[in-house]
Amino acid sequence: MTDPLKDEIRRWITVAENDFRAYSILAAQDMPPAMAVSFHCQQYVEKLLKAVLTINGKEITKTHDIRSLSIAASQYIPSLKAFIDDAAELTIYGVETRYPTATEISDSEMREAVEIATKTGALLQEYLLRRL
């Protein structure tokens, strides 16, 4: 793997980790902003999936669709297949939560997003760190 590719992967991981820190800090508040937490959960997983695709030489398309990204990445991480349906639930938080017309997210939905992002992200991070 070339140094420029390693640098690009590290940048994807860094921006993903920023989203992880953001949702972790926000979710720990007494009254967490559920929409913001859920958004950062989606972003964390999206960026790690894009890092997996990049490390495998795939061109990254401008999409927030966690299902399609997960399906593409699962050819490199077969165990990801077990996460696809749950992870796909995060997709809605990638765009819709950023607009005033968004449906409110319940505390339980937010907690589920945190759990999904944390589990899926751990699998993706493990794969990426082994490859770098």
XYZ file of N, CA and C in Angstrom:
396
model
N 0.856 -1.181 0.000
C 0.000 0.000 0.000
C 0.897 1.236 0.000
N 0.563 2.181 -0.851
C 1.364 3.395 -0.967
C 1.128 4.321 0.226
N 2.107 5.171 0.486
C 1.963 6.134 1.579
C 0.782 7.080 1.375
N 0.557 7.594 0.142
C -0.610 8.462 -0.044
C -1.931 7.748 0.266
N -2.029 6.462 -0.076
C -3.247 5.713 0.238
C -3.387 5.535 1.745
N -2.284 5.214 2.417
C -2.321 5.096 3.881
C -2.770 6.410 4.510
N -2.248 7.510 3.989
C -2.628 8.827 4.516
C -4.117 9.088 4.313
N -4.633 8.719 3.148
C -6.059 8.918 2.882
C -6.915 8.080 3.836
N -6.518 6.850 4.060
C -7.262 5.976 4.981
C -7.218 6.557 6.388
N -6.058 7.017 6.793
C -5.940 7.617 8.136
C -6.826 8.855 8.270
N -6.947 9.629 7.195
C -7.834 10.807 7.245
C -9.288 10.371 7.406
N -9.708 9.321 6.673
C -11.073 8.803 6.845
C -11.292 8.365 8.292
N -10.309 7.658 8.841
C -10.435 7.173 10.222
C -10.493 8.346 11.195
N -9.673 9.355 10.972
C -9.658 10.523 11.861
C -11.003 11.239 11.871
N -11.576 11.471 10.693
C -12.865 12.171 10.677
C -13.967 11.286 11.260
N -13.861 9.975 11.067
C -14.828 9.055 11.683
C -14.703 9.102 13.202
N -13.479 9.093 13.698
C -13.271 9.144 15.151
C -13.786 10.448 15.748
N -13.730 11.529 14.988
C -14.319 12.788 15.461
C -15.826 12.635 15.647
N -16.482 11.949 14.712
C -17.918 11.689 14.865
C -18.183 10.771 16.056
N -17.325 9.776 16.257
C -17.472 8.887 17.411
C -17.389 9.686 18.713
N -16.381 10.546 18.811
C -16.242 11.370 20.020
C -17.453 12.281 20.202
N -17.916 12.859 19.099
C -19.071 13.763 19.183
C -20.291 13.031 19.712
N -20.617 11.866 19.141
C -21.827 11.190 19.616
C -21.648 10.636 21.009
N -20.436 10.249 21.368
C -20.201 9.740 22.722
C -20.395 10.837 23.763
N -19.853 12.004 23.495
C -19.978 13.134 24.422
C -21.428 13.595 24.514
N -22.071 13.758 23.366
C -23.458 14.232 23.354
C -24.408 13.236 24.016
N -24.215 11.955 23.758
C -25.115 10.934 24.309
C -25.002 10.833 25.824
N -23.882 11.250 26.374
C -23.666 11.161 27.818
C -24.312 12.310 28.592
N -24.838 13.302 27.896
C -25.465 14.443 28.569
C -26.778 14.029 29.227
N -27.205 14.823 30.212
C -28.476 14.549 30.890
C -29.653 14.565 29.927
N -29.667 15.516 29.028
C -30.725 15.604 28.016
C -30.055 15.644 26.647
N -29.637 14.493 26.152
C -28.882 14.482 24.900
C -29.713 14.928 23.702
N -29.091 15.671 22.792
C -29.781 16.066 21.558
C -29.839 14.859 20.611
N -30.948 14.161 20.632
C -31.071 12.877 19.928
C -30.772 12.981 18.440
N -31.206 14.057 17.820
C -30.969 14.193 16.381
C -29.478 14.343 16.084
N -28.784 15.122 16.880
C -27.346 15.316 16.672
C -26.576 14.032 16.961
N -26.940 13.347 18.028
C -26.282 12.080 18.364
C -26.459 11.090 17.219
N -27.676 10.945 16.751
C -27.975 9.982 15.685
C -27.258 10.340 14.386
N -27.186 11.628 14.085
C -26.452 12.078 12.898
C -24.995 11.639 12.973
N -24.346 11.890 14.104
C -22.933 11.532 14.233
C -22.729 10.020 14.241
N -23.705 9.259 14.719
C -23.634 7.793 14.623
C -23.585 7.372 13.158
N -24.473 7.936 12.367
C -24.523 7.608 10.940
C -23.216 8.004 10.257
N -22.735 9.195 10.559
C -21.518 9.687 9.926
C -20.305 8.825 10.274
N -20.225 8.387 11.514
C -19.123 7.529 11.963
C -19.064 6.254 11.129
N -20.184 5.581 11.002
C -20.222 4.328 10.249
C -19.989 4.591 8.763
N -20.608 5.620 8.229
C -20.427 5.943 6.806
C -18.959 6.157 6.467
N -18.264 6.920 7.267
C -16.866 7.233 6.974
C -15.974 6.007 7.098
N -16.250 5.154 8.075
C -15.459 3.929 8.197
C -15.720 2.987 7.026
N -16.966 2.891 6.589
C -17.272 2.068 5.415
C -16.548 2.602 4.182
N -16.518 3.903 4.027
C -15.817 4.497 2.888
C -14.308 4.259 2.988
N -13.780 4.219 4.207
C -12.364 3.887 4.390
C -12.091 2.445 3.965
N -12.987 1.532 4.322
C -12.839 0.125 3.921
C -12.832 0.011 2.399
N -13.739 0.701 1.759
C -13.797 0.644 0.296
C -12.546 1.269 -0.326
N -12.097 2.373 0.230
C -10.906 3.052 -0.282
C -9.669 2.173 -0.146
N -9.517 1.523 0.989
C -8.336 0.683 1.219
C -8.299 -0.498 0.253
N -9.469 -0.834 -0.283
C -9.569 -1.932 -1.240
C -9.645 -1.452 -2.688
N -9.311 -0.179 -2.902
C -9.199 0.347 -4.252
C -10.504 0.709 -4.935
N -11.576 0.789 -4.173
C -12.873 1.138 -4.758
C -13.054 2.651 -4.755
N -13.658 3.153 -5.809
C -13.954 4.580 -5.887
C -15.140 4.892 -4.977
N -15.047 5.986 -4.270
C -16.092 6.379 -3.328
C -17.109 7.258 -4.039
N -18.363 6.856 -3.948
C -19.443 7.670 -4.503
C -20.012 8.545 -3.398
N -20.654 9.615 -3.796
C -21.274 10.507 -2.811
C -22.626 9.931 -2.428
N -22.610 9.132 -1.389
C -23.840 8.527 -0.890
C -23.790 8.482 0.624
N -24.952 8.511 1.229
C -25.075 8.348 2.675
C -25.780 7.038 2.993
N -25.985 6.208 1.981
C -26.738 4.965 2.126
C -25.879 3.881 2.773
N -26.103 3.673 4.050
C -25.320 2.701 4.810
C -25.525 1.284 4.279
N -26.726 0.956 3.838
C -26.961 -0.395 3.310
C -26.074 -0.667 2.091
N -26.085 0.220 1.122
C -25.290 -0.028 -0.091
C -23.795 -0.032 0.216
N -23.353 0.855 1.093
C -21.943 0.871 1.482
C -21.569 -0.409 2.230
N -22.462 -0.871 3.103
C -22.202 -2.099 3.870
C -22.147 -3.320 2.967
N -23.057 -3.382 2.019
C -23.056 -4.511 1.078
C -21.743 -4.529 0.295
N -21.320 -3.368 -0.179
C -20.057 -3.288 -0.925
C -18.867 -3.680 -0.047
N -18.855 -3.215 1.194
C -17.736 -3.507 2.098
C -17.741 -4.948 2.588
N -18.901 -5.584 2.598
C -18.992 -6.952 3.133
C -18.240 -7.967 2.275
N -17.915 -7.619 1.046
C -17.104 -8.543 0.249
C -15.678 -8.624 0.778
N -15.261 -7.639 1.569
C -13.933 -7.632 2.183
C -13.992 -8.046 3.650
N -15.155 -7.849 4.262
C -15.363 -8.203 5.671
C -16.629 -9.054 5.728
N -16.522 -10.351 5.501
C -17.719 -11.196 5.466
C -18.577 -11.113 6.735
N -17.958 -10.918 7.890
C -18.730 -10.837 9.138
C -19.604 -9.590 9.197
N -19.362 -8.624 8.328
C -20.188 -7.415 8.268
C -21.607 -7.734 7.817
N -21.787 -8.824 7.085
C -23.115 -9.194 6.585
C -24.134 -9.294 7.714
N -23.709 -9.730 8.887
C -24.610 -9.856 10.032
C -25.059 -8.498 10.569
N -24.375 -7.436 10.190
C -24.664 -6.094 10.696
C -25.470 -5.244 9.711
N -25.595 -5.697 8.474
C -26.134 -4.839 7.410
C -27.519 -4.294 7.727
N -28.449 -5.142 8.133
C -29.814 -4.658 8.379
C -29.861 -3.634 9.502
N -29.161 -3.911 10.597
C -29.145 -2.949 11.701
C -28.453 -1.655 11.283
N -27.288 -1.787 10.663
C -26.533 -0.597 10.267
C -27.313 0.260 9.276
N -28.083 -0.388 8.408
C -28.868 0.353 7.406
C -29.865 1.301 8.058
N -30.275 0.985 9.283
C -31.210 1.861 9.999
C -30.617 3.240 10.260
N -29.304 3.349 10.234
C -28.649 4.634 10.481
C -28.790 5.599 9.307
N -29.057 5.086 8.125
C -29.086 5.916 6.916
C -29.989 7.130 7.072
N -31.146 6.939 7.636
C -32.118 8.036 7.759
C -31.551 9.218 8.550
N -30.607 8.943 9.438
C -30.057 10.007 10.277
C -28.990 10.833 9.561
N -28.540 10.391 8.403
C -27.464 11.078 7.696
C -27.870 12.366 7.023
N -29.117 12.480 6.639
C -29.571 13.682 5.935
C -30.799 14.272 6.616
N -31.793 13.447 6.833
C -33.081 13.954 7.314
C -32.998 14.692 8.640
N -32.086 14.289 9.518
C -31.986 14.958 10.820
C -31.422 16.360 10.715
N -30.927 16.718 9.554
C -30.308 18.027 9.376
C -31.299 19.097 8.936
N -32.562 18.742 8.809
C -33.564 19.684 8.315
C -34.695 19.845 9.320
N -35.326 21.020 9.330
C -36.380 21.282 10.314
C -37.622 20.409 10.141
N -37.782 19.780 9.006
C -38.952 18.923 8.777
C -38.744 17.500 9.298
N -37.588 17.238 9.869
C -37.277 15.885 10.354
C -38.213 15.478 11.486
N -38.533 14.214 11.499
C -39.324 13.646 12.588
C -38.435 13.537 13.822
N -38.984 13.861 14.962
C -38.231 13.796 16.211
C -37.760 12.362 16.469
N -36.600 12.230 17.049
C -36.030 10.920 17.363
C -36.179 10.688 18.860
N -36.716 9.535 19.211
C -36.914 9.218 20.628
C -35.580 8.862 21.281
N -35.579 8.900 22.597
C -34.384 8.532 23.345
C -33.998 7.081 23.055
N -34.976 6.200 22.970
C -34.663 4.786 22.707
C -34.102 4.599 21.292
N -34.628 5.345 20.323
C -34.085 5.275 18.959
C -32.643 5.776 18.929
N -32.386 6.842 19.668
C -31.037 7.381 19.740
C -30.091 6.368 20.372
N -30.513 5.748 21.462
C -29.667 4.751 22.148
C -29.389 3.558 21.232
N -30.389 3.172 20.457
C -30.198 2.078 19.503
C -29.182 2.476 18.430
N -29.260 3.722 17.963
C -28.295 4.208 16.971
C -26.876 4.172 17.537
N -26.733 4.565 18.788
C -25.418 4.533 19.442
C -24.898 3.099 19.515
N -25.755 2.183 19.902
C -25.346 0.779 20.014
C -24.941 0.211 18.650
N -25.743 0.480 17.638
C -25.446 -0.014 16.287
C -24.130 0.576 15.783
N -23.972 1.877 15.929
C -22.758 2.536 15.443
C -21.524 2.021 16.172
N -21.637 1.834 17.466
C -20.496 1.381 18.252
C -20.081 -0.035 17.852
N -21.042 -0.930 17.717
C -20.729 -2.317 17.340
C -20.200 -2.403 15.910
N -20.884 -1.743 14.995
C -20.462 -1.785 13.595
C -19.110 -1.105 13.433
N -18.961 0.027 14.084
C -17.702 0.760 14.003
C -16.522 -0.029 14.540
N -16.726 -0.772 15.617
C -15.643 -1.584 16.183
C -15.166 -2.630 15.178
N -16.108 -3.267 14.505
C -15.758 -4.262 13.485
C -14.962 -3.615 12.347
N -15.424 -2.474 11.883
C -14.765 -1.783 10.779
C -13.387 -1.264 11.180
N -13.291 -0.703 12.373
C -11.999 -0.196 12.866
C -10.980 -1.331 12.972
N -11.421 -2.463 13.504
C -10.522 -3.615 13.649
C -9.955 -4.020 12.284
N -10.827 -4.104 11.303
C -10.400 -4.461 9.946
C -9.388 -3.445 9.414
N -9.703 -2.172 9.536
C -8.837 -1.126 8.993
C -7.473 -1.104 9.672
N -7.462 -1.255 10.979
C -6.190 -1.208 11.698
C -5.306 -2.403 11.345
N -5.915 -3.544 11.059
C -5.139 -4.714 10.619
C -4.524 -4.480 9.241
N -5.193 -3.710 8.421
C -4.746 -3.485 7.038
C -3.707 -2.368 6.908
N -3.642 -1.476 7.863
C -2.690 -0.350 7.752
C -1.283 -0.747 8.155
